[in-house]
Short mmCIF file of C-alpha atoms in Angstrom, two decimals:
data_model
loop_
_atom_site.label_atom_id
_atom_site.label_comp_id
_atom_site.label_asym_id
_atom_site.label_seq_id
_atom_site.Cartn_x
_atom_site.Cartn_y
_atom_site.Cartn_z
CA UNK A 1 15.92 -17.79 7.99
CA UNK A 2 13.66 -20.54 6.76
CA UNK A 3 13.27 -22.44 2.96
CA UNK A 4 11.79 -18.74 1.38
CA UNK A 5 8.44 -19.44 -0.60
CA UNK A 6 8.88 -17.67 -4.32
CA UNK A 7 8.07 -13.88 -4.25
CA UNK A 8 5.46 -12.69 -6.09
CA UNK A 9 5.71 -9.87 -8.24
CA UNK A 10 3.93 -7.86 -4.98
CA UNK A 11 5.69 -8.43 -1.69
CA UNK A 12 4.52 -6.49 1.18
CA UNK A 13 6.99 -7.35 4.52
CA UNK A 14 5.83 -7.08 8.52
CA UNK A 15 7.96 -6.12 10.43
CA UNK A 16 7.54 -7.08 14.64
CA UNK A 17 9.58 -8.26 17.40
CA UNK A 18 9.27 -11.20 19.14
CA UNK A 19 6.85 -9.79 22.20
CA UNK A 20 9.91 -10.63 24.95
CA UNK A 21 8.96 -8.85 28.35
CA UNK A 22 11.05 -5.64 28.61
CA UNK A 23 12.88 -5.22 24.55
CA UNK A 24 9.52 -4.60 22.84
CA UNK A 25 6.81 -1.92 22.90
CA UNK A 26 8.98 -0.02 25.84
CA UNK A 27 7.20 3.22 25.92
CA UNK A 28 3.73 1.26 26.83
CA UNK A 29 5.58 -0.52 29.62
CA UNK A 30 5.44 2.66 32.54
CA UNK A 31 1.42 2.17 31.52
CA UNK A 32 1.31 -1.17 30.46
CA UNK A 33 4.66 -2.92 32.80
CA UNK A 34 7.43 -5.07 30.88
CA UNK A 35 4.51 -8.59 30.69
CA UNK A 36 1.76 -6.28 29.11
CA UNK A 37 3.80 -3.79 26.91
CA UNK A 38 4.51 -7.29 25.34
CA UNK A 39 1.34 -9.22 25.10
CA UNK A 40 0.12 -5.87 23.44
CA UNK A 41 2.93 -6.29 20.89
CA UNK A 42 1.91 -10.07 20.30
CA UNK A 43 -1.79 -9.39 20.02
CA UNK A 44 -1.21 -6.16 17.66
CA UNK A 45 1.21 -8.95 15.41
CA UNK A 46 -1.47 -11.50 15.72
CA UNK A 47 -4.04 -8.65 14.84
CA UNK A 48 -2.02 -6.99 12.12
CA UNK A 49 -0.78 -10.44 10.45
CA UNK A 50 -4.73 -11.10 10.19
CA UNK A 51 -5.11 -8.07 8.17
CA UNK A 52 -2.09 -9.22 5.36
CA UNK A 53 -3.42 -12.61 5.48
CA UNK A 54 -7.12 -11.91 4.45
CA UNK A 55 -5.15 -8.79 1.19
CA UNK A 56 -2.87 -12.12 -0.09
CA UNK A 57 -5.85 -14.66 -0.17
CA UNK A 58 -8.25 -11.43 -2.02
CA UNK A 59 -4.98 -10.04 -4.79
CA UNK A 60 -2.64 -12.94 -4.96
CA UNK A 61 0.69 -11.29 -3.28
CA UNK A 62 3.50 -12.86 -1.34
CA UNK A 63 4.75 -11.97 2.17
CA UNK A 64 7.13 -12.33 5.03
CA UNK A 65 7.60 -11.54 8.71
CA UNK A 66 10.71 -9.32 8.98
CA UNK A 67 11.71 -10.02 13.37
CA UNK A 68 13.67 -9.04 15.49
CA UNK A 69 14.76 -10.27 19.11
CA UNK A 70 13.73 -13.65 19.48
CA UNK A 71 15.00 -17.07 17.06
CA UNK A 72 12.62 -18.76 14.08
CA UNK A 73 11.63 -21.60 16.79
CA UNK A 74 9.80 -19.08 19.04
CA UNK A 75 8.91 -17.56 15.97
CA UNK A 76 7.53 -20.61 14.54
CA UNK A 77 5.25 -21.61 17.70
CA UNK A 78 4.07 -18.26 18.39
CA UNK A 79 2.31 -17.51 14.69
CA UNK A 80 2.93 -20.69 13.00
CA UNK A 81 5.14 -22.43 10.23
CA UNK A 82 3.45 -21.87 7.24
CA UNK A 83 5.21 -17.59 6.79
CA UNK A 84 7.63 -16.79 5.25
CA UNK A 85 10.47 -15.24 8.61
CA UNK A 86 13.55 -14.04 8.49
CA UNK A 87 16.32 -11.12 10.32
CA UNK A 88 16.11 -8.26 10.70
CA UNK A 89 19.23 -8.05 10.94
CA UNK A 90 21.86 -5.64 11.83
CA UNK A 91 21.85 -1.22 11.66
CA UNK A 92 19.69 1.40 12.33
CA UNK A 93 15.81 0.88 11.83
CA UNK A 94 16.84 2.38 7.74
CA UNK A 95 19.06 -0.13 7.28
CA UNK A 96 16.63 -3.02 8.31
CA UNK A 97 14.25 -2.00 5.59
CA UNK A 98 17.06 -0.69 3.02
CA UNK A 99 18.15 -4.16 2.99
CA UNK A 100 14.29 -5.89 3.29
CA UNK A 101 13.78 -4.63 0.13
CA UNK A 102 17.01 -5.04 -1.13
CA UNK A 103 16.08 -8.78 -0.37
CA UNK A 104 12.91 -8.60 -1.59
CA UNK A 105 13.68 -6.89 -4.89
CA UNK A 106 16.49 -8.88 -5.69
CA UNK A 107 14.27 -12.30 -4.66
CA UNK A 108 11.94 -10.96 -8.05
CA UNK A 109 9.56 -8.61 -6.99
CA UNK A 110 8.43 -5.20 -9.40
CA UNK A 111 6.43 -3.62 -6.16
CA UNK A 112 7.43 -3.89 -2.42
CA UNK A 113 5.85 -2.76 0.80
CA UNK A 114 6.86 -2.42 4.29
CA UNK A 115 4.67 -2.77 7.29
CA UNK A 116 4.75 -2.41 11.32
CA UNK A 117 2.05 -3.80 13.92
CA UNK A 118 1.18 -1.04 15.59
CA UNK A 119 -1.78 0.48 12.75
CA UNK A 120 -4.81 -0.44 14.11
CA UNK A 121 -6.65 0.90 11.30
CA UNK A 122 -4.19 -0.56 8.67
CA UNK A 123 -6.37 -2.48 6.05
CA UNK A 124 -7.10 -4.15 2.97
CA UNK A 125 -8.31 -0.60 1.53
CA UNK A 126 -5.25 0.94 2.81
CA UNK A 127 -3.33 -2.45 1.56
CA UNK A 128 -4.85 -2.38 -1.91
CA UNK A 129 -4.68 1.36 -2.68
CA UNK A 130 -0.34 1.48 -1.47
CA UNK A 131 0.18 -1.31 -3.83
CA UNK A 132 -2.68 0.46 -6.73
CA UNK A 133 -0.85 3.58 -6.51
CA UNK A 134 2.89 2.55 -6.40
CA UNK A 135 1.66 1.45 -10.41
CA UNK A 136 2.13 5.64 -10.76
CA UNK A 137 4.10 6.46 -8.38
CA UNK A 138 8.01 6.00 -7.16
CA UNK A 139 7.98 6.05 -3.36
CA UNK A 140 4.49 6.19 -0.97
CA UNK A 141 4.16 6.87 2.00
CA UNK A 142 1.95 6.24 4.86
CA UNK A 143 1.87 9.04 6.91
CA UNK A 144 1.17 8.61 10.92
CA UNK A 145 -0.27 11.22 13.02
CA UNK A 146 2.93 10.97 15.26
CA UNK A 147 5.13 11.83 12.03
CA UNK A 148 6.95 9.01 11.17
CA UNK A 149 4.95 7.07 8.53
CA UNK A 150 2.63 2.75 9.04
CA UNK A 151 3.56 2.16 5.20
CA UNK A 152 6.23 2.65 2.59
CA UNK A 153 5.71 0.96 -0.90
CA UNK A 154 8.63 1.29 -3.58
CA UNK A 155 8.92 -0.06 -6.87
CA UNK A 156 13.13 -0.19 -6.82
CA UNK A 157 15.31 0.21 -4.65
CA UNK A 158 16.48 3.98 -3.21
CA UNK A 159 19.03 3.64 -0.32
CA UNK A 160 18.81 7.31 0.12
CA UNK A 161 15.42 7.64 1.18
CA UNK A 162 16.78 5.71 5.16
CA UNK A 163 19.91 7.45 5.62
CA UNK A 164 20.46 9.87 7.82
CA UNK A 165 16.22 9.74 9.65
CA UNK A 166 15.80 10.93 12.82
CA UNK A 167 14.24 7.60 13.75
CA UNK A 168 11.49 6.95 15.95
CA UNK A 169 10.96 11.43 16.27
CA UNK A 170 8.26 13.44 14.53
CA UNK A 171 10.46 14.24 11.90
CA UNK A 172 10.29 11.03 10.21
CA UNK A 173 8.08 11.65 7.19
CA UNK A 174 8.96 15.37 6.79
CA UNK A 175 12.79 14.05 6.04
CA UNK A 176 12.19 10.87 4.33
CA UNK A 177 9.51 13.28 1.45
CA UNK A 178 12.88 16.37 1.88
CA UNK A 179 15.04 13.26 0.73
CA UNK A 180 12.81 12.30 -1.88
CA UNK A 181 12.63 15.80 -3.21
CA UNK A 182 15.85 15.38 -3.70
CA UNK A 183 16.02 12.88 -5.52
CA UNK A 184 12.90 14.24 -8.20
CA UNK A 185 11.34 10.83 -6.74
CA UNK A 186 7.41 11.06 -7.20
CA UNK A 187 5.49 10.93 -3.78
CA UNK A 188 2.44 9.98 -3.87
CA UNK A 189 0.22 9.27 0.15
CA UNK A 190 -2.36 6.64 1.93
CA UNK A 191 -4.60 8.19 4.79
CA UNK A 192 -3.11 9.38 8.11
CA UNK A 193 -3.77 6.95 10.63
CA UNK A 194 -2.59 6.61 13.93
CA UNK A 195 0.22 4.49 15.39
CA UNK A 196 0.11 3.06 18.98
CA UNK A 197 3.05 3.86 20.69
CA UNK A 198 3.16 5.71 23.62
CA UNK A 199 0.39 4.89 26.76
CA UNK A 200 -1.28 8.23 25.12
CA UNK A 201 -2.16 6.02 22.23
CA UNK A 202 -3.45 3.51 23.31
CA UNK A 203 -7.11 4.52 23.35
CA UNK A 204 -6.34 4.13 19.24
CA UNK A 205 -5.69 0.27 19.72
CA UNK A 206 -8.67 0.29 22.75
CA UNK A 207 -10.98 1.87 20.38
CA UNK A 208 -10.37 -0.09 17.19
CA UNK A 209 -11.82 -3.63 19.04
CA UNK A 210 -15.03 -1.06 20.05
#
């Protein structure tokens, strides 16, 4: 989508969507309305990006923004032209993550993590721990309270981890761990954090600013 800057050995990928009303954070529309849900998507993306920029300044990692909906011009108008943007591409969430890992490793990265934007607790400490732990493990997972994960990190592309997963359900983390065990992968975990996906999760977001 844009000229790709050099990928560092440690690379972080942010998954987000262009905040188009009615297409993002749809589970929050009953509570916030389509515009409100899109605004929350916008705020949470900006919040996550600010955390990642601070992390980059202290570590020298590279990072990219993988987006769905919208286009490169809209993303640059929103967040600025200095970032590396790429479309998430086709397929379910698993296929899009698998391809993102593949692209990063093909680009020269040796340790790659993917994060979403709906986890207010993501910070320098968590990201530092993820890249430290991946040195000695095959797979790093940041468990989410809802049964999913907010971060996944690998040292090589392992496509099996993204197949036959019930995305968006409480089974995601356990299904991923089960596959990892079948593949004899060593797994390390980060602290459990809460995602903001449903109306009852909104206090997590608001409290993060208290």
